[in-house]
């Protein structure tokens, strides 16, 4: 439950957004729950103990993408916009992503070599260069969750262009970006190769939605925070409890449907959490914020841990 700290006045956006950290923690725990369920299905033998609904945790990735768009916008609009700032922004993002990812991949390589098989079925050995650099590839990186980091690095690269380009407003930049993706999808360019499957992926719209939410909250649009948060949680709860069997297949490779179905509740949740913190100081539970602090490490290391 959210707790109130401070007066109910409109506060400036802080560098550290506590409720965003909490949502990061929630997203990481969702993905972890889904992979625990997958591990039970693959290796648990007869008789499932965990509910099928846990598979829906895979859409924690979608929440991550919305959060990423929000955070990138908050960072970009809080500082200078020029070539130097853009280079610093990209360096900082790469420094956060790569070292921990490489360490987790190295651990997985050792386990993979020791156990001789990573999955219960034949899996093409990924392109080493693509795995190392997180560039698009026909195959998953050796660390499977790395596919989401490929998208993140793409988001960062595009957003760096916005920071370079001081003369354009972010809504216009996002509109042009969205137009390019929509046109490419309409022309059938999405499936041309591994690169187009990232650059023109409908999941990109989730990042854009997160960016628009950040713009709204920064501009003081916080009036509907509580209703939005409640509505978003309720919608996702209904999706998970009553429609998991129908929705789960839709999230496995059907990216347009995935973005359409889950952007709505997660956008409401993201807006509500951020706007409540800004307007009233209401914060998510401490344990969830602390889970957010560890979310990237948890996200990276849980697959190697499952192999131990």
PDB file of C-alpha atoms in Angstrom:
ATOM      1  CA  UNK A   1       0.000   0.000   0.000  1.00  0.00           C
ATOM      2  CA  UNK A   2       1.204   3.512  -0.785  1.00  0.00           C
ATOM      3  CA  UNK A   3       2.184   5.664   2.173  1.00  0.00           C
ATOM      4  CA  UNK A   4       1.936   9.447   2.335  1.00  0.00           C
ATOM      5  CA  UNK A   5       5.026  11.459   3.127  1.00  0.00           C
ATOM      6  CA  UNK A   6       5.088  15.220   3.052  1.00  0.00           C
ATOM      7  CA  UNK A   7       2.445  17.791   2.245  1.00  0.00           C
ATOM      8  CA  UNK A   8      -0.012  17.340  -0.581  1.00  0.00           C
ATOM      9  CA  UNK A   9       1.599  20.011  -2.734  1.00  0.00           C
ATOM     10  CA  UNK A  10       2.985  19.651  -6.225  1.00  0.00           C
ATOM     11  CA  UNK A  11       6.667  18.823  -5.785  1.00  0.00           C
ATOM     12  CA  UNK A  12       9.358  19.066  -8.450  1.00  0.00           C
ATOM     13  CA  UNK A  13      10.458  15.837 -10.087  1.00  0.00           C
ATOM     14  CA  UNK A  14      13.366  14.329  -8.171  1.00  0.00           C
ATOM     15  CA  UNK A  15      16.380  12.662  -9.731  1.00  0.00           C
ATOM     16  CA  UNK A  16      15.497   9.393  -7.989  1.00  0.00           C
ATOM     17  CA  UNK A  17      11.888   8.389  -8.517  1.00  0.00           C
ATOM     18  CA  UNK A  18      10.957   6.025  -5.706  1.00  0.00           C
ATOM     19  CA  UNK A  19       7.743   4.678  -7.187  1.00  0.00           C
ATOM     20  CA  UNK A  20       9.448   4.036 -10.509  1.00  0.00           C
ATOM     21  CA  UNK A  21      11.988   1.950  -8.616  1.00  0.00           C
ATOM     22  CA  UNK A  22       9.114   0.044  -7.039  1.00  0.00           C
ATOM     23  CA  UNK A  23       7.629  -0.657 -10.467  1.00  0.00           C
ATOM     24  CA  UNK A  24      11.020  -1.912 -11.622  1.00  0.00           C
ATOM     25  CA  UNK A  25      10.982  -4.301  -8.698  1.00  0.00           C
ATOM     26  CA  UNK A  26       7.468  -5.449  -9.553  1.00  0.00           C
ATOM     27  CA  UNK A  27       8.419  -6.014 -13.193  1.00  0.00           C
ATOM     28  CA  UNK A  28      11.493  -8.064 -12.262  1.00  0.00           C
ATOM     29  CA  UNK A  29       9.476 -10.194  -9.838  1.00  0.00           C
ATOM     30  CA  UNK A  30       6.846 -10.776 -12.526  1.00  0.00           C
ATOM     31  CA  UNK A  31       9.450 -12.075 -14.969  1.00  0.00           C
ATOM     32  CA  UNK A  32      11.008 -14.206 -12.237  1.00  0.00           C
ATOM     33  CA  UNK A  33       7.608 -15.737 -11.416  1.00  0.00           C
ATOM     34  CA  UNK A  34       6.996 -16.593 -15.064  1.00  0.00           C
ATOM     35  CA  UNK A  35      10.374 -18.282 -15.402  1.00  0.00           C
ATOM     36  CA  UNK A  36       9.842 -20.231 -12.171  1.00  0.00           C
ATOM     37  CA  UNK A  37       6.591 -21.503 -13.666  1.00  0.00           C
ATOM     38  CA  UNK A  38       8.360 -22.410 -16.919  1.00  0.00           C
ATOM     39  CA  UNK A  39      11.039 -24.268 -14.964  1.00  0.00           C
ATOM     40  CA  UNK A  40       8.370 -26.193 -13.082  1.00  0.00           C
ATOM     41  CA  UNK A  41       6.661 -27.124 -16.350  1.00  0.00           C
ATOM     42  CA  UNK A  42       9.935 -28.245 -17.939  1.00  0.00           C
ATOM     43  CA  UNK A  43      11.524 -30.068 -15.033  1.00  0.00           C
ATOM     44  CA  UNK A  44       8.907 -30.478 -12.309  1.00  0.00           C
ATOM     45  CA  UNK A  45       7.475 -33.786 -13.433  1.00  0.00           C
ATOM     46  CA  UNK A  46       3.818 -34.728 -13.229  1.00  0.00           C
ATOM     47  CA  UNK A  47       1.429 -32.439 -11.398  1.00  0.00           C
ATOM     48  CA  UNK A  48       1.881 -28.675 -11.478  1.00  0.00           C
ATOM     49  CA  UNK A  49       1.887 -26.906  -8.121  1.00  0.00           C
ATOM     50  CA  UNK A  50       2.101 -23.325  -9.367  1.00  0.00           C
ATOM     51  CA  UNK A  51      -0.881 -21.667 -11.059  1.00  0.00           C
ATOM     52  CA  UNK A  52      -0.893 -21.292 -14.822  1.00  0.00           C
ATOM     53  CA  UNK A  53      -1.521 -17.569 -14.400  1.00  0.00           C
ATOM     54  CA  UNK A  54       2.128 -17.056 -13.436  1.00  0.00           C
ATOM     55  CA  UNK A  55       3.035 -17.358 -17.108  1.00  0.00           C
ATOM     56  CA  UNK A  56       1.591 -13.875 -17.491  1.00  0.00           C
ATOM     57  CA  UNK A  57       4.591 -12.570 -15.607  1.00  0.00           C
ATOM     58  CA  UNK A  58       6.477 -12.437 -18.897  1.00  0.00           C
ATOM     59  CA  UNK A  59       4.747  -9.134 -19.591  1.00  0.00           C
ATOM     60  CA  UNK A  60       6.843  -7.610 -16.851  1.00  0.00           C
ATOM     61  CA  UNK A  61       9.113  -6.941 -19.827  1.00  0.00           C
ATOM     62  CA  UNK A  62       6.454  -4.637 -21.264  1.00  0.00           C
ATOM     63  CA  UNK A  63       6.303  -2.734 -17.997  1.00  0.00           C
ATOM     64  CA  UNK A  64      10.097  -2.438 -18.126  1.00  0.00           C
ATOM     65  CA  UNK A  65       9.854  -0.871 -21.590  1.00  0.00           C
ATOM     66  CA  UNK A  66       7.321   1.730 -20.449  1.00  0.00           C
ATOM     67  CA  UNK A  67       9.482   2.505 -17.415  1.00  0.00           C
ATOM     68  CA  UNK A  68      12.520   2.880 -19.656  1.00  0.00           C
ATOM     69  CA  UNK A  69      10.741   5.442 -21.820  1.00  0.00           C
ATOM     70  CA  UNK A  70       9.682   7.356 -18.728  1.00  0.00           C
ATOM     71  CA  UNK A  71      13.144   7.374 -17.179  1.00  0.00           C
ATOM     72  CA  UNK A  72      14.940   8.299 -20.397  1.00  0.00           C
ATOM     73  CA  UNK A  73      12.607  11.248 -20.851  1.00  0.00           C
ATOM     74  CA  UNK A  74      13.064  12.350 -17.259  1.00  0.00           C
ATOM     75  CA  UNK A  75      16.851  12.203 -17.647  1.00  0.00           C
ATOM     76  CA  UNK A  76      16.933  13.913 -21.042  1.00  0.00           C
ATOM     77  CA  UNK A  77      14.643  16.778 -20.036  1.00  0.00           C
ATOM     78  CA  UNK A  78      16.484  17.363 -16.765  1.00  0.00           C
ATOM     79  CA  UNK A  79      19.824  18.262 -18.330  1.00  0.00           C
ATOM     80  CA  UNK A  80      21.549  19.864 -21.279  1.00  0.00           C
ATOM     81  CA  UNK A  81      20.862  18.805 -24.855  1.00  0.00           C
ATOM     82  CA  UNK A  82      23.904  18.848 -27.112  1.00  0.00           C
ATOM     83  CA  UNK A  83      26.449  16.451 -28.570  1.00  0.00           C
ATOM     84  CA  UNK A  84      28.484  16.282 -25.373  1.00  0.00           C
ATOM     85  CA  UNK A  85      25.399  15.552 -23.270  1.00  0.00           C
ATOM     86  CA  UNK A  86      24.262  12.917 -25.759  1.00  0.00           C
ATOM     87  CA  UNK A  87      27.599  11.128 -25.635  1.00  0.00           C
ATOM     88  CA  UNK A  88      27.554  11.216 -21.845  1.00  0.00           C
ATOM     89  CA  UNK A  89      23.987   9.896 -21.788  1.00  0.00           C
ATOM     90  CA  UNK A  90      24.816   6.960 -24.068  1.00  0.00           C
ATOM     91  CA  UNK A  91      28.004   6.182 -22.151  1.00  0.00           C
ATOM     92  CA  UNK A  92      26.144   6.163 -18.830  1.00  0.00           C
ATOM     93  CA  UNK A  93      23.455   3.840 -20.173  1.00  0.00           C
ATOM     94  CA  UNK A  94      26.014   1.475 -21.702  1.00  0.00           C
ATOM     95  CA  UNK A  95      28.032   1.482 -18.470  1.00  0.00           C
ATOM     96  CA  UNK A  96      24.929   0.440 -16.591  1.00  0.00           C
ATOM     97  CA  UNK A  97      23.878  -2.285 -19.035  1.00  0.00           C
ATOM     98  CA  UNK A  98      27.018  -4.013 -20.296  1.00  0.00           C
ATOM     99  CA  UNK A  99      29.266  -4.901 -17.320  1.00  0.00           C
ATOM    100  CA  UNK A 100      26.576  -6.705 -15.317  1.00  0.00           C
ATOM    101  CA  UNK A 101      25.218  -8.325 -18.481  1.00  0.00           C
ATOM    102  CA  UNK A 102      28.679  -9.586 -19.470  1.00  0.00           C
ATOM    103  CA  UNK A 103      29.248 -10.955 -15.965  1.00  0.00           C
ATOM    104  CA  UNK A 104      25.933 -12.835 -15.990  1.00  0.00           C
ATOM    105  CA  UNK A 105      26.646 -14.143 -19.489  1.00  0.00           C
ATOM    106  CA  UNK A 106      30.060 -15.400 -18.371  1.00  0.00           C
ATOM    107  CA  UNK A 107      28.471 -17.241 -15.449  1.00  0.00           C
ATOM    108  CA  UNK A 108      25.970 -18.799 -17.824  1.00  0.00           C
ATOM    109  CA  UNK A 109      28.734 -19.835 -20.232  1.00  0.00           C
ATOM    110  CA  UNK A 110      30.469 -21.729 -17.427  1.00  0.00           C
ATOM    111  CA  UNK A 111      27.239 -23.431 -16.393  1.00  0.00           C
ATOM    112  CA  UNK A 112      26.333 -24.110 -20.001  1.00  0.00           C
ATOM    113  CA  UNK A 113      29.671 -25.791 -20.624  1.00  0.00           C
ATOM    114  CA  UNK A 114      29.351 -27.844 -17.454  1.00  0.00           C
ATOM    115  CA  UNK A 115      25.815 -29.064 -18.023  1.00  0.00           C
ATOM    116  CA  UNK A 116      26.152 -29.427 -21.817  1.00  0.00           C
ATOM    117  CA  UNK A 117      22.624 -28.188 -22.454  1.00  0.00           C
ATOM    118  CA  UNK A 118      20.930 -24.933 -21.618  1.00  0.00           C
ATOM    119  CA  UNK A 119      17.413 -25.882 -22.642  1.00  0.00           C
ATOM    120  CA  UNK A 120      15.427 -29.081 -22.920  1.00  0.00           C
ATOM    121  CA  UNK A 121      15.425 -28.753 -26.700  1.00  0.00           C
ATOM    122  CA  UNK A 122      17.971 -27.922 -29.380  1.00  0.00           C
ATOM    123  CA  UNK A 123      18.800 -24.222 -29.397  1.00  0.00           C
ATOM    124  CA  UNK A 124      21.016 -22.562 -32.036  1.00  0.00           C
ATOM    125  CA  UNK A 125      24.189 -21.254 -30.464  1.00  0.00           C
ATOM    126  CA  UNK A 126      23.870 -17.488 -30.641  1.00  0.00           C
ATOM    127  CA  UNK A 127      26.090 -15.202 -32.638  1.00  0.00           C
ATOM    128  CA  UNK A 128      28.985 -14.402 -30.239  1.00  0.00           C
ATOM    129  CA  UNK A 129      29.346 -10.829 -31.509  1.00  0.00           C
ATOM    130  CA  UNK A 130      25.620 -10.138 -31.216  1.00  0.00           C
ATOM    131  CA  UNK A 131      25.563 -11.721 -27.773  1.00  0.00           C
ATOM    132  CA  UNK A 132      28.502  -9.595 -26.629  1.00  0.00           C
ATOM    133  CA  UNK A 133      27.328  -6.279 -28.109  1.00  0.00           C
ATOM    134  CA  UNK A 134      23.556  -6.793 -27.760  1.00  0.00           C
ATOM    135  CA  UNK A 135      22.949  -6.195 -31.444  1.00  0.00           C
ATOM    136  CA  UNK A 136      20.032  -7.746 -33.370  1.00  0.00           C
ATOM    137  CA  UNK A 137      20.422 -11.399 -34.307  1.00  0.00           C
ATOM    138  CA  UNK A 138      18.136 -14.186 -35.596  1.00  0.00           C
ATOM    139  CA  UNK A 139      18.784 -15.983 -32.300  1.00  0.00           C
ATOM    140  CA  UNK A 140      18.415 -15.106 -28.666  1.00  0.00           C
ATOM    141  CA  UNK A 141      21.605 -14.066 -26.864  1.00  0.00           C
ATOM    142  CA  UNK A 142      23.213 -16.797 -24.783  1.00  0.00           C
ATOM    143  CA  UNK A 143      21.548 -15.198 -21.760  1.00  0.00           C
ATOM    144  CA  UNK A 144      17.947 -15.366 -23.021  1.00  0.00           C
ATOM    145  CA  UNK A 145      16.662 -12.268 -21.236  1.00  0.00           C
ATOM    146  CA  UNK A 146      19.256 -10.335 -23.227  1.00  0.00           C
ATOM    147  CA  UNK A 147      16.742 -10.004 -26.072  1.00  0.00           C
ATOM    148  CA  UNK A 148      15.060  -7.232 -24.103  1.00  0.00           C
ATOM    149  CA  UNK A 149      18.398  -5.462 -23.652  1.00  0.00           C
ATOM    150  CA  UNK A 150      18.823  -5.444 -27.433  1.00  0.00           C
ATOM    151  CA  UNK A 151      15.656  -3.354 -27.560  1.00  0.00           C
ATOM    152  CA  UNK A 152      16.854  -1.185 -24.683  1.00  0.00           C
ATOM    153  CA  UNK A 153      20.120  -0.384 -26.447  1.00  0.00           C
ATOM    154  CA  UNK A 154      18.130   0.529 -29.553  1.00  0.00           C
ATOM    155  CA  UNK A 155      15.942   2.843 -27.477  1.00  0.00           C
ATOM    156  CA  UNK A 156      19.021   4.459 -25.968  1.00  0.00           C
ATOM    157  CA  UNK A 157      20.634   4.978 -29.367  1.00  0.00           C
ATOM    158  CA  UNK A 158      17.539   6.676 -30.786  1.00  0.00           C
ATOM    159  CA  UNK A 159      17.061   8.800 -27.693  1.00  0.00           C
ATOM    160  CA  UNK A 160      20.668   9.908 -27.928  1.00  0.00           C
ATOM    161  CA  UNK A 161      19.744  11.486 -31.276  1.00  0.00           C
ATOM    162  CA  UNK A 162      17.053  13.490 -29.488  1.00  0.00           C
ATOM    163  CA  UNK A 163      19.604  14.781 -26.977  1.00  0.00           C
ATOM    164  CA  UNK A 164      21.970  15.658 -29.838  1.00  0.00           C
ATOM    165  CA  UNK A 165      19.189  17.529 -31.647  1.00  0.00           C
ATOM    166  CA  UNK A 166      18.496  20.473 -29.380  1.00  0.00           C
ATOM    167  CA  UNK A 167      16.105  22.196 -31.776  1.00  0.00           C
ATOM    168  CA  UNK A 168      13.267  19.664 -31.698  1.00  0.00           C
ATOM    169  CA  UNK A 169      10.626  19.127 -29.048  1.00  0.00           C
ATOM    170  CA  UNK A 170      10.172  15.630 -27.695  1.00  0.00           C
ATOM    171  CA  UNK A 171       6.501  15.177 -28.754  1.00  0.00           C
ATOM    172  CA  UNK A 172       7.480  15.950 -32.351  1.00  0.00           C
ATOM    173  CA  UNK A 173      10.479  13.633 -32.146  1.00  0.00           C
ATOM    174  CA  UNK A 174       8.273  10.832 -30.820  1.00  0.00           C
ATOM    175  CA  UNK A 175       5.653  11.491 -33.503  1.00  0.00           C
ATOM    176  CA  UNK A 176       8.249  11.191 -36.267  1.00  0.00           C
ATOM    177  CA  UNK A 177       9.671   8.033 -34.691  1.00  0.00           C
ATOM    178  CA  UNK A 178       6.187   6.525 -34.386  1.00  0.00           C
ATOM    179  CA  UNK A 179       5.408   7.486 -37.973  1.00  0.00           C
ATOM    180  CA  UNK A 180       8.503   5.696 -39.235  1.00  0.00           C
ATOM    181  CA  UNK A 181       7.603   2.540 -37.306  1.00  0.00           C
ATOM    182  CA  UNK A 182       3.967   2.616 -38.466  1.00  0.00           C
ATOM    183  CA  UNK A 183       4.948   3.179 -42.096  1.00  0.00           C
ATOM    184  CA  UNK A 184       7.471   0.356 -41.940  1.00  0.00           C
ATOM    185  CA  UNK A 185       4.888  -2.014 -40.472  1.00  0.00           C
ATOM    186  CA  UNK A 186       2.367  -1.019 -43.134  1.00  0.00           C
ATOM    187  CA  UNK A 187       4.925  -1.660 -45.875  1.00  0.00           C
ATOM    188  CA  UNK A 188       5.829  -5.059 -44.443  1.00  0.00           C
ATOM    189  CA  UNK A 189       9.406  -4.116 -43.581  1.00  0.00           C
ATOM    190  CA  UNK A 190       9.226  -5.514 -40.051  1.00  0.00           C
ATOM    191  CA  UNK A 191      10.169  -9.086 -40.915  1.00  0.00           C
ATOM    192  CA  UNK A 192      12.903  -8.374 -43.458  1.00  0.00           C
ATOM    193  CA  UNK A 193      15.793  -9.301 -41.156  1.00  0.00           C
ATOM    194  CA  UNK A 194      16.908  -9.353 -37.532  1.00  0.00           C
ATOM    195  CA  UNK A 195      17.607  -5.619 -37.512  1.00  0.00           C
ATOM    196  CA  UNK A 196      14.197  -4.578 -38.826  1.00  0.00           C
ATOM    197  CA  UNK A 197      12.557  -6.862 -36.263  1.00  0.00           C
ATOM    198  CA  UNK A 198      14.063  -4.637 -33.584  1.00  0.00           C
ATOM    199  CA  UNK A 199      13.980  -1.215 -35.242  1.00  0.00           C
ATOM    200  CA  UNK A 200      10.369  -1.524 -36.425  1.00  0.00           C
ATOM    201  CA  UNK A 201       9.059  -3.679 -33.593  1.00  0.00           C
ATOM    202  CA  UNK A 202       5.638  -2.646 -32.220  1.00  0.00           C
ATOM    203  CA  UNK A 203       7.072  -2.976 -28.714  1.00  0.00           C
ATOM    204  CA  UNK A 204       8.808   0.330 -29.468  1.00  0.00           C
ATOM    205  CA  UNK A 205       5.459   2.020 -28.891  1.00  0.00           C
ATOM    206  CA  UNK A 206       5.641   0.990 -25.241  1.00  0.00           C
ATOM    207  CA  UNK A 207       8.801   3.032 -24.837  1.00  0.00           C
ATOM    208  CA  UNK A 208       7.068   5.986 -26.507  1.00  0.00           C
ATOM    209  CA  UNK A 209       4.050   5.694 -24.212  1.00  0.00           C
ATOM    210  CA  UNK A 210       6.360   5.799 -21.210  1.00  0.00           C
ATOM    211  CA  UNK A 211       7.985   8.930 -22.618  1.00  0.00           C
ATOM    212  CA  UNK A 212       4.609  10.640 -23.072  1.00  0.00           C
ATOM    213  CA  UNK A 213       3.642   9.794 -19.496  1.00  0.00           C
ATOM    214  CA  UNK A 214       6.866  11.395 -18.257  1.00  0.00           C
ATOM    215  CA  UNK A 215       6.075  14.556 -20.224  1.00  0.00           C
ATOM    216  CA  UNK A 216       2.585  14.694 -18.713  1.00  0.00           C
ATOM    217  CA  UNK A 217       3.763  14.188 -15.135  1.00  0.00           C
ATOM    218  CA  UNK A 218       6.614  16.680 -15.489  1.00  0.00           C
ATOM    219  CA  UNK A 219       4.063  19.239 -16.709  1.00  0.00           C
ATOM    220  CA  UNK A 220       1.890  18.756 -13.654  1.00  0.00           C
ATOM    221  CA  UNK A 221      -0.810  16.519 -15.106  1.00  0.00           C
ATOM    222  CA  UNK A 222      -1.321  14.589 -11.886  1.00  0.00           C
ATOM    223  CA  UNK A 223      -5.021  15.071 -11.149  1.00  0.00           C
ATOM    224  CA  UNK A 224      -6.049  11.548 -12.088  1.00  0.00           C
ATOM    225  CA  UNK A 225      -3.214   9.691 -10.364  1.00  0.00           C
ATOM    226  CA  UNK A 226      -5.162   7.593  -7.865  1.00  0.00           C
ATOM    227  CA  UNK A 227      -8.004   6.548 -10.214  1.00  0.00           C
ATOM    228  CA  UNK A 228      -5.480   5.676 -12.911  1.00  0.00           C
ATOM    229  CA  UNK A 229      -3.422   3.512 -10.567  1.00  0.00           C
ATOM    230  CA  UNK A 230      -6.485   1.655  -9.288  1.00  0.00           C
ATOM    231  CA  UNK A 231      -7.875   1.177 -12.799  1.00  0.00           C
ATOM    232  CA  UNK A 232      -4.560  -0.071 -14.173  1.00  0.00           C
ATOM    233  CA  UNK A 233      -4.109  -2.596 -11.373  1.00  0.00           C
ATOM    234  CA  UNK A 234      -7.713  -3.763 -11.756  1.00  0.00           C
ATOM    235  CA  UNK A 235      -7.420  -4.240 -15.519  1.00  0.00           C
ATOM    236  CA  UNK A 236      -4.207  -6.216 -15.246  1.00  0.00           C
ATOM    237  CA  UNK A 237      -5.635  -8.310 -12.409  1.00  0.00           C
ATOM    238  CA  UNK A 238      -8.644  -9.210 -14.555  1.00  0.00           C
ATOM    239  CA  UNK A 239      -6.365 -10.038 -17.489  1.00  0.00           C
ATOM    240  CA  UNK A 240      -4.225 -12.283 -15.307  1.00  0.00           C
ATOM    241  CA  UNK A 241      -6.914 -14.021 -13.260  1.00  0.00           C
ATOM    242  CA  UNK A 242      -9.628 -14.536 -15.855  1.00  0.00           C
ATOM    243  CA  UNK A 243      -8.013 -14.368 -19.281  1.00  0.00           C
ATOM    244  CA  UNK A 244      -4.496 -15.774 -18.857  1.00  0.00           C
ATOM    245  CA  UNK A 245      -5.221 -18.833 -21.017  1.00  0.00           C
ATOM    246  CA  UNK A 246      -6.312 -16.607 -23.897  1.00  0.00           C
ATOM    247  CA  UNK A 247      -3.870 -13.756 -23.472  1.00  0.00           C
ATOM    248  CA  UNK A 248      -0.673 -15.680 -22.766  1.00  0.00           C
ATOM    249  CA  UNK A 249      -0.417 -17.072 -26.337  1.00  0.00           C
ATOM    250  CA  UNK A 250      -0.910 -13.534 -27.641  1.00  0.00           C
ATOM    251  CA  UNK A 251       2.257 -12.286 -25.954  1.00  0.00           C
ATOM    252  CA  UNK A 252       4.533 -14.929 -27.462  1.00  0.00           C
ATOM    253  CA  UNK A 253       5.709 -13.330 -30.684  1.00  0.00           C
ATOM    254  CA  UNK A 254       2.550 -11.372 -31.505  1.00  0.00           C
ATOM    255  CA  UNK A 255       4.161  -8.065 -30.689  1.00  0.00           C
ATOM    256  CA  UNK A 256       1.449  -5.744 -31.995  1.00  0.00           C
ATOM    257  CA  UNK A 257      -1.242  -7.461 -29.931  1.00  0.00           C
ATOM    258  CA  UNK A 258       1.090  -7.619 -26.969  1.00  0.00           C
ATOM    259  CA  UNK A 259       1.761  -3.888 -27.036  1.00  0.00           C
ATOM    260  CA  UNK A 260      -1.904  -3.065 -27.546  1.00  0.00           C
ATOM    261  CA  UNK A 261      -3.210  -5.324 -24.779  1.00  0.00           C
ATOM    262  CA  UNK A 262      -0.729  -4.553 -22.027  1.00  0.00           C
ATOM    263  CA  UNK A 263       0.290  -0.952 -22.694  1.00  0.00           C
ATOM    264  CA  UNK A 264      -3.072   0.278 -21.414  1.00  0.00           C
ATOM    265  CA  UNK A 265      -3.000  -1.127 -17.855  1.00  0.00           C
ATOM    266  CA  UNK A 266       0.726  -0.569 -17.459  1.00  0.00           C
ATOM    267  CA  UNK A 267       0.450   3.012 -18.714  1.00  0.00           C
ATOM    268  CA  UNK A 268      -2.240   3.692 -16.124  1.00  0.00           C
ATOM    269  CA  UNK A 269      -0.137   2.087 -13.397  1.00  0.00           C
ATOM    270  CA  UNK A 270       3.006   3.985 -14.411  1.00  0.00           C
ATOM    271  CA  UNK A 271       1.187   7.304 -14.629  1.00  0.00           C
ATOM    272  CA  UNK A 272      -0.627   6.736 -11.347  1.00  0.00           C
ATOM    273  CA  UNK A 273       2.494   5.748  -9.420  1.00  0.00           C
ATOM    274  CA  UNK A 274       4.620   8.616 -10.757  1.00  0.00           C
ATOM    275  CA  UNK A 275       1.881  11.232 -10.449  1.00  0.00           C
ATOM    276  CA  UNK A 276       1.022  10.221  -6.881  1.00  0.00           C
ATOM    277  CA  UNK A 277       4.636  10.592  -5.832  1.00  0.00           C
ATOM    278  CA  UNK A 278       4.869  14.011  -7.455  1.00  0.00           C
ATOM    279  CA  UNK A 279       1.542  15.334  -6.182  1.00  0.00           C
ATOM    280  CA  UNK A 280       1.361  13.955  -2.645  1.00  0.00           C
ATOM    281  CA  UNK A 281       4.579  12.135  -1.829  1.00  0.00           C
ATOM    282  CA  UNK A 282       2.773   8.790  -1.712  1.00  0.00           C
ATOM    283  CA  UNK A 283       5.337   6.002  -1.897  1.00  0.00           C
ATOM    284  CA  UNK A 284       5.173   2.296  -2.609  1.00  0.00           C
ATOM    285  CA  UNK A 285       6.281  -0.097   0.164  1.00  0.00           C
ATOM    286  CA  UNK A 286       9.959   0.034   1.037  1.00  0.00           C
ATOM    287  CA  UNK A 287      10.534  -3.651   0.232  1.00  0.00           C
ATOM    288  CA  UNK A 288       9.263  -3.134  -3.309  1.00  0.00           C
ATOM    289  CA  UNK A 289      11.478  -0.078  -3.791  1.00  0.00           C
ATOM    290  CA  UNK A 290      14.435  -2.110  -2.534  1.00  0.00           C
ATOM    291  CA  UNK A 291      13.496  -4.863  -4.974  1.00  0.00           C
ATOM    292  CA  UNK A 292      13.676  -2.179  -7.638  1.00  0.00           C
ATOM    293  CA  UNK A 293      17.214  -1.325  -6.581  1.00  0.00           C
ATOM    294  CA  UNK A 294      18.163  -4.959  -7.189  1.00  0.00           C
ATOM    295  CA  UNK A 295      15.884  -5.463 -10.200  1.00  0.00           C
ATOM    296  CA  UNK A 296      18.552  -5.462 -12.910  1.00  0.00           C
ATOM    297  CA  UNK A 297      20.759  -7.938 -11.063  1.00  0.00           C
ATOM    298  CA  UNK A 298      17.748 -10.133 -10.308  1.00  0.00           C
ATOM    299  CA  UNK A 299      16.651  -9.972 -13.923  1.00  0.00           C
ATOM    300  CA  UNK A 300      20.073 -11.015 -15.213  1.00  0.00           C
ATOM    301  CA  UNK A 301      21.074 -13.669 -12.725  1.00  0.00           C
ATOM    302  CA  UNK A 302      17.890 -15.666 -12.156  1.00  0.00           C
ATOM    303  CA  UNK A 303      18.338 -17.804 -15.293  1.00  0.00           C
ATOM    304  CA  UNK A 304      21.887 -18.913 -14.358  1.00  0.00           C
ATOM    305  CA  UNK A 305      20.664 -19.595 -10.812  1.00  0.00           C
ATOM    306  CA  UNK A 306      18.003 -21.948 -12.182  1.00  0.00           C
ATOM    307  CA  UNK A 307      20.769 -24.026 -13.759  1.00  0.00           C
ATOM    308  CA  UNK A 308      22.688 -24.565 -10.537  1.00  0.00           C
TER     309      UNK A 308
END
